[in-house]
XYZ file of C-alpha atoms in Angstrom:
610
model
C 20.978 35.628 203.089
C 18.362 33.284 204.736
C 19.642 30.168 206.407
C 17.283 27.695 205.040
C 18.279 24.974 207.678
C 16.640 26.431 210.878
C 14.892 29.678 212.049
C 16.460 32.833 213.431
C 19.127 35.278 212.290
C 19.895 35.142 208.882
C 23.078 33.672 207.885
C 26.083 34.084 205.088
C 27.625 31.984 202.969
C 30.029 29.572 204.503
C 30.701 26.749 202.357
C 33.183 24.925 202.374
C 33.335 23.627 198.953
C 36.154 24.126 197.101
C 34.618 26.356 193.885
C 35.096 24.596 190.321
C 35.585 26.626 187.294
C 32.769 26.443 184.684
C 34.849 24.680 181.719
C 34.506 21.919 179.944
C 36.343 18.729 181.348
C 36.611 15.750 179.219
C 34.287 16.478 176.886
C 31.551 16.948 179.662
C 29.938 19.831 180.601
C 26.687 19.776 183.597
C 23.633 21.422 182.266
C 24.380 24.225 184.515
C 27.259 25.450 183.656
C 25.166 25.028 179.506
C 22.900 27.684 180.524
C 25.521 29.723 182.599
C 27.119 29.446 178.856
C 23.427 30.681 177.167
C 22.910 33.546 179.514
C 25.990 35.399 178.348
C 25.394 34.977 174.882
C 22.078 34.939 174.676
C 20.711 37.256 177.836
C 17.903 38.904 176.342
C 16.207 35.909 174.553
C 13.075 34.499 176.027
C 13.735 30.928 177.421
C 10.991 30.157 180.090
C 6.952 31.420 179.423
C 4.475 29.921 182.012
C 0.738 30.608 179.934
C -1.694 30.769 182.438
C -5.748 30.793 181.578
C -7.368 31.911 184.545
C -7.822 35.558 184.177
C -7.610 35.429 180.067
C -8.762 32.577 177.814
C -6.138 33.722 175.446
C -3.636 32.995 177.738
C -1.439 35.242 179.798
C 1.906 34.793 178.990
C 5.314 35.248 182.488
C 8.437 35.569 180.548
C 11.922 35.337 181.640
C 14.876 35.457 179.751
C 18.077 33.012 179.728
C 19.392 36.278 181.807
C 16.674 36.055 184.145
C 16.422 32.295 184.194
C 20.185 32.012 184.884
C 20.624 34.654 187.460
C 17.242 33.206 189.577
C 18.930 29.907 189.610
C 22.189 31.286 190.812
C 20.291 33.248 194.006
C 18.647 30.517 195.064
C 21.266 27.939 194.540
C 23.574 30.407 197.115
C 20.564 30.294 199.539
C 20.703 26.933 199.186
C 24.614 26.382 199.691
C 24.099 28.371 203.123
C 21.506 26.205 204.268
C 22.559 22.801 203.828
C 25.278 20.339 202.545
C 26.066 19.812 199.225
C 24.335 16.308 197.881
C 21.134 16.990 200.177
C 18.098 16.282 198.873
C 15.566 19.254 198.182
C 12.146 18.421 197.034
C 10.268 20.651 194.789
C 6.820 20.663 194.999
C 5.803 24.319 193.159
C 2.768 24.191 191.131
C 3.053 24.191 187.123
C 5.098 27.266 186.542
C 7.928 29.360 186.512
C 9.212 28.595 190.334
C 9.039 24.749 189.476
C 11.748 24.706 186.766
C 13.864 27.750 188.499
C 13.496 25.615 191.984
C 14.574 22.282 190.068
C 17.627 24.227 188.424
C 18.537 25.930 191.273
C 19.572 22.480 192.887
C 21.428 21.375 190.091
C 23.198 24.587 190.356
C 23.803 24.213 193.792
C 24.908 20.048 193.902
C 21.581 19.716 195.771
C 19.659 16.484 194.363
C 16.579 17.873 193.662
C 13.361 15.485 194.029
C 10.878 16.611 191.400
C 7.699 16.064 193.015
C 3.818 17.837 192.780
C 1.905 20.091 195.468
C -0.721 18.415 198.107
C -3.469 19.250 195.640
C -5.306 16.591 195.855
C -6.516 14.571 198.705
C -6.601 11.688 197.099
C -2.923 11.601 196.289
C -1.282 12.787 200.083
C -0.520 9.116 201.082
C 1.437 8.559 198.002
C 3.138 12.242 197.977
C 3.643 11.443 202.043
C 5.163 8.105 201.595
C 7.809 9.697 198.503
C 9.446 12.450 201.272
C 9.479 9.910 203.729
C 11.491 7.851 201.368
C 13.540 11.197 199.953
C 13.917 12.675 203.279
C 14.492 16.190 201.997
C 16.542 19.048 204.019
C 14.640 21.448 202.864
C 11.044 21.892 200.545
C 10.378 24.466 197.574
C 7.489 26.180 196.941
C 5.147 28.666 196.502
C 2.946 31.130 199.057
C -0.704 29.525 198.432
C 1.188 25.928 199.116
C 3.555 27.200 201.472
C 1.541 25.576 204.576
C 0.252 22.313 202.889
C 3.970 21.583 202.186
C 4.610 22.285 205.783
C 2.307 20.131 207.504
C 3.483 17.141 205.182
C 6.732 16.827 207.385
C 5.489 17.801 210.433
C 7.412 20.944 210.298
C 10.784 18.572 210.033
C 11.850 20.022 206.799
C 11.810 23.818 206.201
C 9.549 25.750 203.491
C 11.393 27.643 201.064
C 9.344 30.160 199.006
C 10.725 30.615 195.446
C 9.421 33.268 194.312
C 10.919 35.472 197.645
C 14.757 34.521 196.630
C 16.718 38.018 196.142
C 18.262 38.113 192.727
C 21.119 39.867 194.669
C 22.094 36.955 195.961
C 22.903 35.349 193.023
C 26.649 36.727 193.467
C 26.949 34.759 196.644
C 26.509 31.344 194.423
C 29.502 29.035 194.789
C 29.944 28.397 190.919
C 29.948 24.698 191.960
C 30.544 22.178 188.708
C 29.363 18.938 189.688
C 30.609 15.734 188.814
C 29.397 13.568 186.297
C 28.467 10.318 188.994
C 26.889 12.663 191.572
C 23.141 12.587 191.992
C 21.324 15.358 189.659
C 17.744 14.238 190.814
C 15.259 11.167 191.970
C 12.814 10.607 189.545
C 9.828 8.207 191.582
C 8.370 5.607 189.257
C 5.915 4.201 191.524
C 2.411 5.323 191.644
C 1.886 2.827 194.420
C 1.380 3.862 198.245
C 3.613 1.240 199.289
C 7.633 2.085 199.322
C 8.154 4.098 196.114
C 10.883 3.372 194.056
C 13.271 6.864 193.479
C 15.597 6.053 189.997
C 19.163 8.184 190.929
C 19.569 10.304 188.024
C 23.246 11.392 187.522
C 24.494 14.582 186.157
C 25.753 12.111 183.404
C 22.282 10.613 182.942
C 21.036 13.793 182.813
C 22.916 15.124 179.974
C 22.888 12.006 177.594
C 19.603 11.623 177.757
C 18.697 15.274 176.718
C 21.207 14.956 174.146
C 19.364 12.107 172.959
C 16.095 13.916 173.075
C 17.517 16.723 171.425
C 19.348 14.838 168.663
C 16.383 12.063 168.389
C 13.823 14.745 167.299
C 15.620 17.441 165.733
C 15.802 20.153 168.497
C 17.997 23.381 168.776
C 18.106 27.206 169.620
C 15.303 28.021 166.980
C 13.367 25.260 167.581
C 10.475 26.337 170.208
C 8.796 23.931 172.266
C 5.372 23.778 173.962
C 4.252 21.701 176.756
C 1.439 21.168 179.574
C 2.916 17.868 180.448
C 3.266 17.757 184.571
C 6.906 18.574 185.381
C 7.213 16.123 187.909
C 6.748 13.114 185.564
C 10.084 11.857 183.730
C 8.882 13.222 180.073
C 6.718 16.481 180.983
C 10.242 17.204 183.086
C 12.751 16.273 180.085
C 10.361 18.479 177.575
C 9.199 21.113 180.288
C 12.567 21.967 181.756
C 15.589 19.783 180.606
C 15.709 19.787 176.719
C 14.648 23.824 176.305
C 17.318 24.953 178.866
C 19.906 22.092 177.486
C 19.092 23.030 173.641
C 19.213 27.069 174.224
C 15.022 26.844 172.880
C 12.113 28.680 173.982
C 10.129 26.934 176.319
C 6.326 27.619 176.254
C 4.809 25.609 179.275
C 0.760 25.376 180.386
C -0.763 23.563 182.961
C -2.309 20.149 182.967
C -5.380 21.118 183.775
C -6.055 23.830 181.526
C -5.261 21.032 178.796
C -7.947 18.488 180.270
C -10.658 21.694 180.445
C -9.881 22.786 177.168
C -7.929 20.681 174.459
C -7.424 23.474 172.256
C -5.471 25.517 174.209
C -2.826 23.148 173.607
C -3.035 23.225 169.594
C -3.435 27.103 170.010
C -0.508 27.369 171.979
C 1.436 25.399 169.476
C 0.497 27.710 166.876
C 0.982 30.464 168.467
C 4.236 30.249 169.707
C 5.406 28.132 166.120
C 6.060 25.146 168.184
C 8.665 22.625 166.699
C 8.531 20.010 169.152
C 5.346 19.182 171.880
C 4.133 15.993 173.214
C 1.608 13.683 175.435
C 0.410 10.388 176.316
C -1.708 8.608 173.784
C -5.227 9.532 175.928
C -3.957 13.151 174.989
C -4.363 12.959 171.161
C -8.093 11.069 171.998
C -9.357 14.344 173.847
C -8.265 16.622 171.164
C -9.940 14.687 168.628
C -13.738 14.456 170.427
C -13.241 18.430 172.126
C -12.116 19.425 169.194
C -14.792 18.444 166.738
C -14.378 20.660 163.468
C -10.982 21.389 163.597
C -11.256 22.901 159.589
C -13.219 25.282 160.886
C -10.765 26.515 163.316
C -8.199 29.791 162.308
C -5.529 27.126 163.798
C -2.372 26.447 161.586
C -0.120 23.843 162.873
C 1.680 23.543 160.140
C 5.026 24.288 162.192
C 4.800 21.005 164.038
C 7.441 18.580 163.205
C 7.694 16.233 166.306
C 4.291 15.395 168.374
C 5.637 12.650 170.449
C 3.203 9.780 171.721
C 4.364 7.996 174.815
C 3.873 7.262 178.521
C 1.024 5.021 177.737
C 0.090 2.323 175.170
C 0.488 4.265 171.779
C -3.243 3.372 170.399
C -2.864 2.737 165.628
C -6.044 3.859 165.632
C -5.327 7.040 167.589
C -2.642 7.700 165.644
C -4.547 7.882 162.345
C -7.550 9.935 163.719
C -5.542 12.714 165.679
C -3.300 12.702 161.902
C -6.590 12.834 159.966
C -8.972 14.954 161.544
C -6.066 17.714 161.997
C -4.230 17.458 158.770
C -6.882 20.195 157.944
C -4.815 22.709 159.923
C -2.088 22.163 158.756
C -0.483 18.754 160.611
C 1.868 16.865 158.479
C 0.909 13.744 158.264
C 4.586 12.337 159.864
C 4.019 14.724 163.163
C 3.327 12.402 165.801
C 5.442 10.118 166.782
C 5.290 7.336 168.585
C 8.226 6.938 171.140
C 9.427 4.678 174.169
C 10.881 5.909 177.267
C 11.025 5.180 181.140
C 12.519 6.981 184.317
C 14.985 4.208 185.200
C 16.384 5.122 181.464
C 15.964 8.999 182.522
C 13.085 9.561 179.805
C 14.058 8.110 176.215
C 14.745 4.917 174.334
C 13.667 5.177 170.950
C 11.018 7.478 168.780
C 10.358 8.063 165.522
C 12.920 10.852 163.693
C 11.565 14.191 161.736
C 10.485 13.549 158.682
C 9.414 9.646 159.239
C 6.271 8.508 159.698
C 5.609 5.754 162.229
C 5.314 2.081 161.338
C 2.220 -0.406 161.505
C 2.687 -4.062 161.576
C -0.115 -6.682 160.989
C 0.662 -9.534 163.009
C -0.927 -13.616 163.170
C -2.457 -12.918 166.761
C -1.541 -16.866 167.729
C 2.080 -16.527 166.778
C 2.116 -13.420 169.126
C 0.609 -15.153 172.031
C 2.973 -18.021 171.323
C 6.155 -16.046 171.677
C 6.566 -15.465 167.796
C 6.559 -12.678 165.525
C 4.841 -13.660 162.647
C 4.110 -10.637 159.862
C 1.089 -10.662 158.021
C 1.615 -10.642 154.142
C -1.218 -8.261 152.261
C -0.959 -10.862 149.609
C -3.309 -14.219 150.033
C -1.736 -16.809 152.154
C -2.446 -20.545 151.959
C -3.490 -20.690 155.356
C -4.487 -16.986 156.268
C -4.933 -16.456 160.270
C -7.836 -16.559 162.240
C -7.045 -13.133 164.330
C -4.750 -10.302 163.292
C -3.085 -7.726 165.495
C -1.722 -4.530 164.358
C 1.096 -2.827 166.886
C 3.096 0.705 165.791
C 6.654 0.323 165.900
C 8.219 3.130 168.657
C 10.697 4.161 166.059
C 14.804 3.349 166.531
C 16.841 3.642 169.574
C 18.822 6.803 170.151
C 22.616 6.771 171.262
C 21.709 3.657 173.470
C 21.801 -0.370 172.799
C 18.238 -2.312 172.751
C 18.296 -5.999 172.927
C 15.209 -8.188 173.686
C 15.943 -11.563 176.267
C 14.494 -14.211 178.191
C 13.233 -12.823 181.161
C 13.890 -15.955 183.162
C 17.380 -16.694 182.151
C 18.785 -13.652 180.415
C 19.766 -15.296 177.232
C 19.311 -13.077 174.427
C 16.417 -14.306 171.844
C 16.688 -14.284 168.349
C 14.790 -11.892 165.819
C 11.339 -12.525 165.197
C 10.931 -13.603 169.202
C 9.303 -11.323 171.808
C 11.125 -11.272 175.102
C 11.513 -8.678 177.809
C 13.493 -5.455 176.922
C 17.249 -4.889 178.064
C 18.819 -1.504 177.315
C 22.597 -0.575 177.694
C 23.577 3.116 177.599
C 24.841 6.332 179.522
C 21.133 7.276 180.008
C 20.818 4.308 182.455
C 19.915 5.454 186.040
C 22.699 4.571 188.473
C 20.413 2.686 190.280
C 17.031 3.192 192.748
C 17.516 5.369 195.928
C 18.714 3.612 199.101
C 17.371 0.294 197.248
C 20.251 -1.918 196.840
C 18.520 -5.040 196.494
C 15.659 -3.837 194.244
C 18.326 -2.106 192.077
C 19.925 -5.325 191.777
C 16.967 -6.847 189.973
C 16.961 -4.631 187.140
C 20.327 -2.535 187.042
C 23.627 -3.706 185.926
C 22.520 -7.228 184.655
C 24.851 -9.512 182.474
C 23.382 -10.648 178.628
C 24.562 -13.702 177.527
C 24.464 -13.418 173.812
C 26.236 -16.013 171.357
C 29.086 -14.405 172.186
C 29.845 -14.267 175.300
C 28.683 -12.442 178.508
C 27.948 -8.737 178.793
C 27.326 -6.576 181.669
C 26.029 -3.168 182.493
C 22.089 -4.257 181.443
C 19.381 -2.832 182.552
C 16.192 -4.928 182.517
C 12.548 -2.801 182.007
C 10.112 -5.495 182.608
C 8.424 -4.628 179.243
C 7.473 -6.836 176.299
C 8.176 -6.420 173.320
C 10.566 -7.125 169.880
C 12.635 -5.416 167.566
C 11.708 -5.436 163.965
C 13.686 -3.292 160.690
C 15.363 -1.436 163.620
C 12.866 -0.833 165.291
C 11.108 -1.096 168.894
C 7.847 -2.697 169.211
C 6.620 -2.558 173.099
C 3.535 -5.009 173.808
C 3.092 -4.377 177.269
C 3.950 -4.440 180.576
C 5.618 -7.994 182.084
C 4.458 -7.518 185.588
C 0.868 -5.804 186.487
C 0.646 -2.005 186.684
C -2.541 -0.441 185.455
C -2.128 2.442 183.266
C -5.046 3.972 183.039
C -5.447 8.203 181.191
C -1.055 7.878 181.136
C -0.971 7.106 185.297
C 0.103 4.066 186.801
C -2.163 2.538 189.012
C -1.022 -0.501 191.196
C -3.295 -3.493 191.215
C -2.732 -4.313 195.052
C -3.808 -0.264 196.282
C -7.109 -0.608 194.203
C -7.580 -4.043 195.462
C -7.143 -2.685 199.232
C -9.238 0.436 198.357
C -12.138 -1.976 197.512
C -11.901 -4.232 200.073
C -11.605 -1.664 202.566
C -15.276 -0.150 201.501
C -16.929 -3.612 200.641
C -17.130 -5.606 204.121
C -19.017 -8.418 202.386
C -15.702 -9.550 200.698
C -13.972 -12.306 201.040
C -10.702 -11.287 202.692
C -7.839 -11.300 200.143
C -10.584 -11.875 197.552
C -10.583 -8.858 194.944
C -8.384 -8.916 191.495
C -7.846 -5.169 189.525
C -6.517 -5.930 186.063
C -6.602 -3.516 183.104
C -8.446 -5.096 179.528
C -8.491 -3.373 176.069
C -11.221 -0.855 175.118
C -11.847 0.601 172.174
C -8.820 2.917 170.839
C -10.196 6.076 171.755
C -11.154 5.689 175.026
C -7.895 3.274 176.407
C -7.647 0.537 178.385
C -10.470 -0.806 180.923
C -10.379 -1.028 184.451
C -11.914 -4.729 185.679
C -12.567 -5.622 189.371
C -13.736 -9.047 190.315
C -15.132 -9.211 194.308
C -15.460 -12.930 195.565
C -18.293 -12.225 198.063
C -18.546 -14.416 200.812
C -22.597 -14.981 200.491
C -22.162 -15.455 196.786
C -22.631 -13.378 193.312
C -25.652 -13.730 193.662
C -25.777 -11.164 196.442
C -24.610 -8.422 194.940
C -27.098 -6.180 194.003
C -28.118 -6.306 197.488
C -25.453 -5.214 198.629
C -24.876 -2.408 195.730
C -21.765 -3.650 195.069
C -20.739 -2.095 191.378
C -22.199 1.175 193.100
C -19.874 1.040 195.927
C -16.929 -0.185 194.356
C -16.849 2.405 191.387
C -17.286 4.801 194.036
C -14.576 3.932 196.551
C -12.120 3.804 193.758
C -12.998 7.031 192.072
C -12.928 8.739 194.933
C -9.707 6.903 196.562
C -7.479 6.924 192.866
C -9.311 8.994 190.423
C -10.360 6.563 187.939
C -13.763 4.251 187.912
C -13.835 0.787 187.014
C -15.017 -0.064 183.663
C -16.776 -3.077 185.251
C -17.356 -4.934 188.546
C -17.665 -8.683 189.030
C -18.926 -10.808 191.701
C -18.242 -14.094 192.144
C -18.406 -17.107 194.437
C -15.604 -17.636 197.029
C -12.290 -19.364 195.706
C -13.036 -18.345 192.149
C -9.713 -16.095 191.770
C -6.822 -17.955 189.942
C -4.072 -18.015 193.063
C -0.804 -19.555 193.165
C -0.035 -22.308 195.457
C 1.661 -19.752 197.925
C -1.925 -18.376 198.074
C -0.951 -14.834 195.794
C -3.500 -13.833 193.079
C -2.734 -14.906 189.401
C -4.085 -11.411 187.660
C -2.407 -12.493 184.502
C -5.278 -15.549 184.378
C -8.015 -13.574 185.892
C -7.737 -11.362 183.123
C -7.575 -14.317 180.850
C -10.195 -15.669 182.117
C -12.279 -12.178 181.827
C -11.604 -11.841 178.256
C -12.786 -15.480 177.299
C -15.584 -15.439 179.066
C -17.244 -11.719 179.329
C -19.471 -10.860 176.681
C -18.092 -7.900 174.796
C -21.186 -5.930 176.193
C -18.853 -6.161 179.560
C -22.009 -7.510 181.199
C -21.268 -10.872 182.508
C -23.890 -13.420 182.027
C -25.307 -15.910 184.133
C -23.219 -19.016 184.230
C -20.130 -17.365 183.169
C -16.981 -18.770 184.312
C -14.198 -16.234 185.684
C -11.410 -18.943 187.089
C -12.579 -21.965 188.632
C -15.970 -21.461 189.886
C -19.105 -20.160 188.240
C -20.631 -16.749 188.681
């Protein structure tokens, strides 16, 4: 057996490690030792199909069974024991496939703490996938051949390349049968989409297994319920439906790649018909592109009439998305309570609340003042004496599962009372022990104290989202602090802002705002950039700014700004410390910017005049 650690002679196993039996203790049992549990009874069953499109639109399916599944895991977690010490990190960075959940399974096998990354793809994305292993400092990297020596050069060499498709079944009998712990590190899951230090959520065995059991129990999931995905196994949801849940549940996983989704929509609904799908999911822009690809969906031989959880999360769930994806594919068969809207973040390990089988999601029609006031004011269908001028309609994200939700002040902690919006706390064993060698950022959001009418409580984690509960259920408005999400990714304000004034000299230094503004429900949210140019607005069609800008950002972060703004120097709302006030800038956008999105002459963006 190969010792991953260095080159030369290959090595045995040596560990140290005391083995632990593969029993239940307490109640508890690591996913691991689950599917060690599956593979004897249920050997020949498929459990893991990787559909790939590129030499057959019908889709080629890789099988492996919970046999296969189990004893790949087992071979490479022994090549792993040799290698390194138990508790190293081991980043996987496979493409969408097979490898990626046997390399992520192999390391909870092995006590590794895997760090569920993507392959250096895309150029656009190596500073952020460079900064996360800097942060993660992995022993060792997983992969495949074709990425074998872009995963090299992102360590300089430091870290060795393991190939995981080359692991020898045969070793599989050198495995340690290692039980871990419910405390110790199962995985980092990165939340931060930002090139600055990223922010790794420590995922315990413990986490790990709640929060598929809530998954599981929340929408209805078991051995005979099969489960499609394309969702990117990296991110917290594609890896709780791609990997987790199936292998947790004893279900058949049928997974596709991303990008076959974004060329062609309807694989996706053909895969879930196909394969009987009970359970699938996406982010809201998901649902959008099925419903403009997919333009006569009646006249499709497509019957999803299987489907009994779509969930909708990762994004702003859209009403109006909702309804049209429902609508336009209720003609194949959809019932009409399929999707479900749902709430979920890493630092919670992937779920909060959704929407059960069987229940269709909830739409409240609220006074639009009231909102902005704080205040949660339902709008009767009946006349009112003094109707409001503006209504807003959210979707409720259905009831928590197996964890506590309770909505506070987010300056003091105090816990508001119904019918107030407030920042989201959640209490539960799906709470993340914490962010990775980050005590002091952990300390701003993990492990806070409530103070409710009665008394104190720890053990709180805060989310930094907005919202209320209402009936039961979770209503999330937005985000407290900045992050653009833009097509379900996170984009930080600051890296656009740097991106754009890196490529636009004329700019007044520290003088560019990103902010994200409402669009309409099929397309998402709107990405704004305002430029203070040091000559003036005036000057910016000789300088080709909007050309420039929208080009520098699609090129640096994949997305292109809806709109670009000039405008004079010391227009952007700052604090006194001299830090941009996005929050008003985007205020100040909304008020002021003709719904055309074409600013007109005169218009005032903060406090001078364009």
């Amino acid at each position: 057996m190969p010792d991953l650690s260095r080159t030369g002679p290959a090595s045995t196993v040596t560990s140290g490690t005391r083995s632990t039996p593969l029993v239940p203790t307490g109640g508890w049992t690591p996913l691991p030792a689950v599917l060690n549990g599956h593979a004897a009874r249920l050997r020949d069953r498929p459990a893991l199909s990787f559909v790939s499109y590129g030499h057959d639109e019908g889709g080629l399916w890789q099988n492996l069974t919970f046999g296969q599944v189990d004893l790949r895991a087992r071979a490479l977690a022994a090549a792993l024991e040799a290698g390194f010490p138990r508790g190293s990190r081991v980043a996987v960075l496979c493409p969408q496939g097979n490898e990626y959940s046997l390399g992520l399974l192999a390391c909870l096998y092995a006590g590794m703490t895997a760090v569920p990354l993507f392959p250096p793809e895309d150029p656009r994305r190596q500073n952020q996938l460079a900064a996360v292993l800097a942060d993660a400092d992995p022993v060792c990297l997983l992969t495949v051949g074709p990425a074998a020596a872009a995963c090299q050069e992102l360590t300089d060499g430091r870290a060795p390349v393991w190939l995981v498709e080359e692991t020898d079944p045969g070793w599989a009998a050198g495995w340690s049968r290692y039980r871990a712990g419910p405390e110790e590190p199962a995985y980092l899951q990165y939340t931060s989409g930002s090139t600055g230090r990223p922010a790794g959520a420590v995922i315990t065995h413990a986490n790990l297994v709640a929060s598929t059991r809530q998954v599981i129990d929340g929408c209805g999931l078991g051995a005979e319920t099969p489960i499609a995905s394309w969702l990117p196994l990296f991110h917290d949801m594609g890896l709780s439906i791609g990997v987790l849940a199936p292998m947790l549940a004893g279900a058949h996983l049928a997974l596709m790649s991303p990008l076959a989704f974004i060329q062609r929509p309807v694989r996706w609904l053909r895969l879930l018909d196909a394969h009987r799908a009970h359970f699938s999911g996406g982010p809201n822009f998901a649902y959008d592109l099925c419903v403009r690809k997919v333009p006569d969906p009646a006249g499709l031989d497509l019957d999803l009439s299987c489907v009994r959880v779509l969930t909708n999360g990762a994004e702003p769930v859209r009403v109006g998305t909702l309804r049209r994806f429902s609508e336009a594919f209720a003609a194949c068969g959809l019932a009409g309570d399929a999707v479900k809207p749902s709430y979920g973040l890493a630092e919670a390990t992937v779920l909060v609340a959704c929407n059960r089988p069987g229940q269709r999601w909830t739409e409240l029609a609220l006074d639009s003042e009231a909102l902005s006031a704080g205040l949660v004011r339902v709008v009767n269908d009946r006349v009112e004496e003094q109707p409001p001028k503006r209504v807003t309609t959210v979707v409720g994200c259905g009831r928590p599962v197996a964890q506590e939700v309770r909505v506070a002040d987010p300056e003091t902690g105090v816990e508001r009372e119904p019918g107030q919006v407030g920042e989201l706390w959640l209490r539960g064993p799906n709470i993340a022990a914490g962010y990775w060698r980050q005590p002091a950022r952990s300390a701003e959001l993990f492990d806070r104290t409530l103070k409710t009418t009665d008394g104190s409580r720890p053990g709180w984690l805060r989310t930094g989202d907005l919202g209320f509960l209402h009936g039961g259920e979770v209503f999330v408005l937005g985000r407290l602090k900045d992050v653009i999400i833009l097509h379900g990714a996170n984009h930080a304000p600051s890296d656009i802002e740097d991106t754009v004034r890196r490529a636009i000299g004329e700019a007044v230094p520290g003088g560019v705002a990103a902010f994200a503004v409402p669009g309409t429900d099929a397309e998402g949210d709107r990405l704004i950039v305002v430029v203070e140019l040091a000559a003036g607005a005036d000057t910016a069609e000789d300088v080709g700014l909007r050309r420039r800008v929208q080009t520098a950002v699609a090129e640096g972060h994949g997305v292109r700004p809806h709109n670009v703004v000039a405008v004079r120097r010391g227009t952007l709302p700052r604090t006194t410390s001299g830090k941009l006030r996005r929050g008003d800038c985007r205020r100040h956008y909304l008020a002021t910017v003709s719904t055309t999105d074409t600013p007109p002459r005169g218009t005032e963006i903060g406090n001078e005049v364009t």
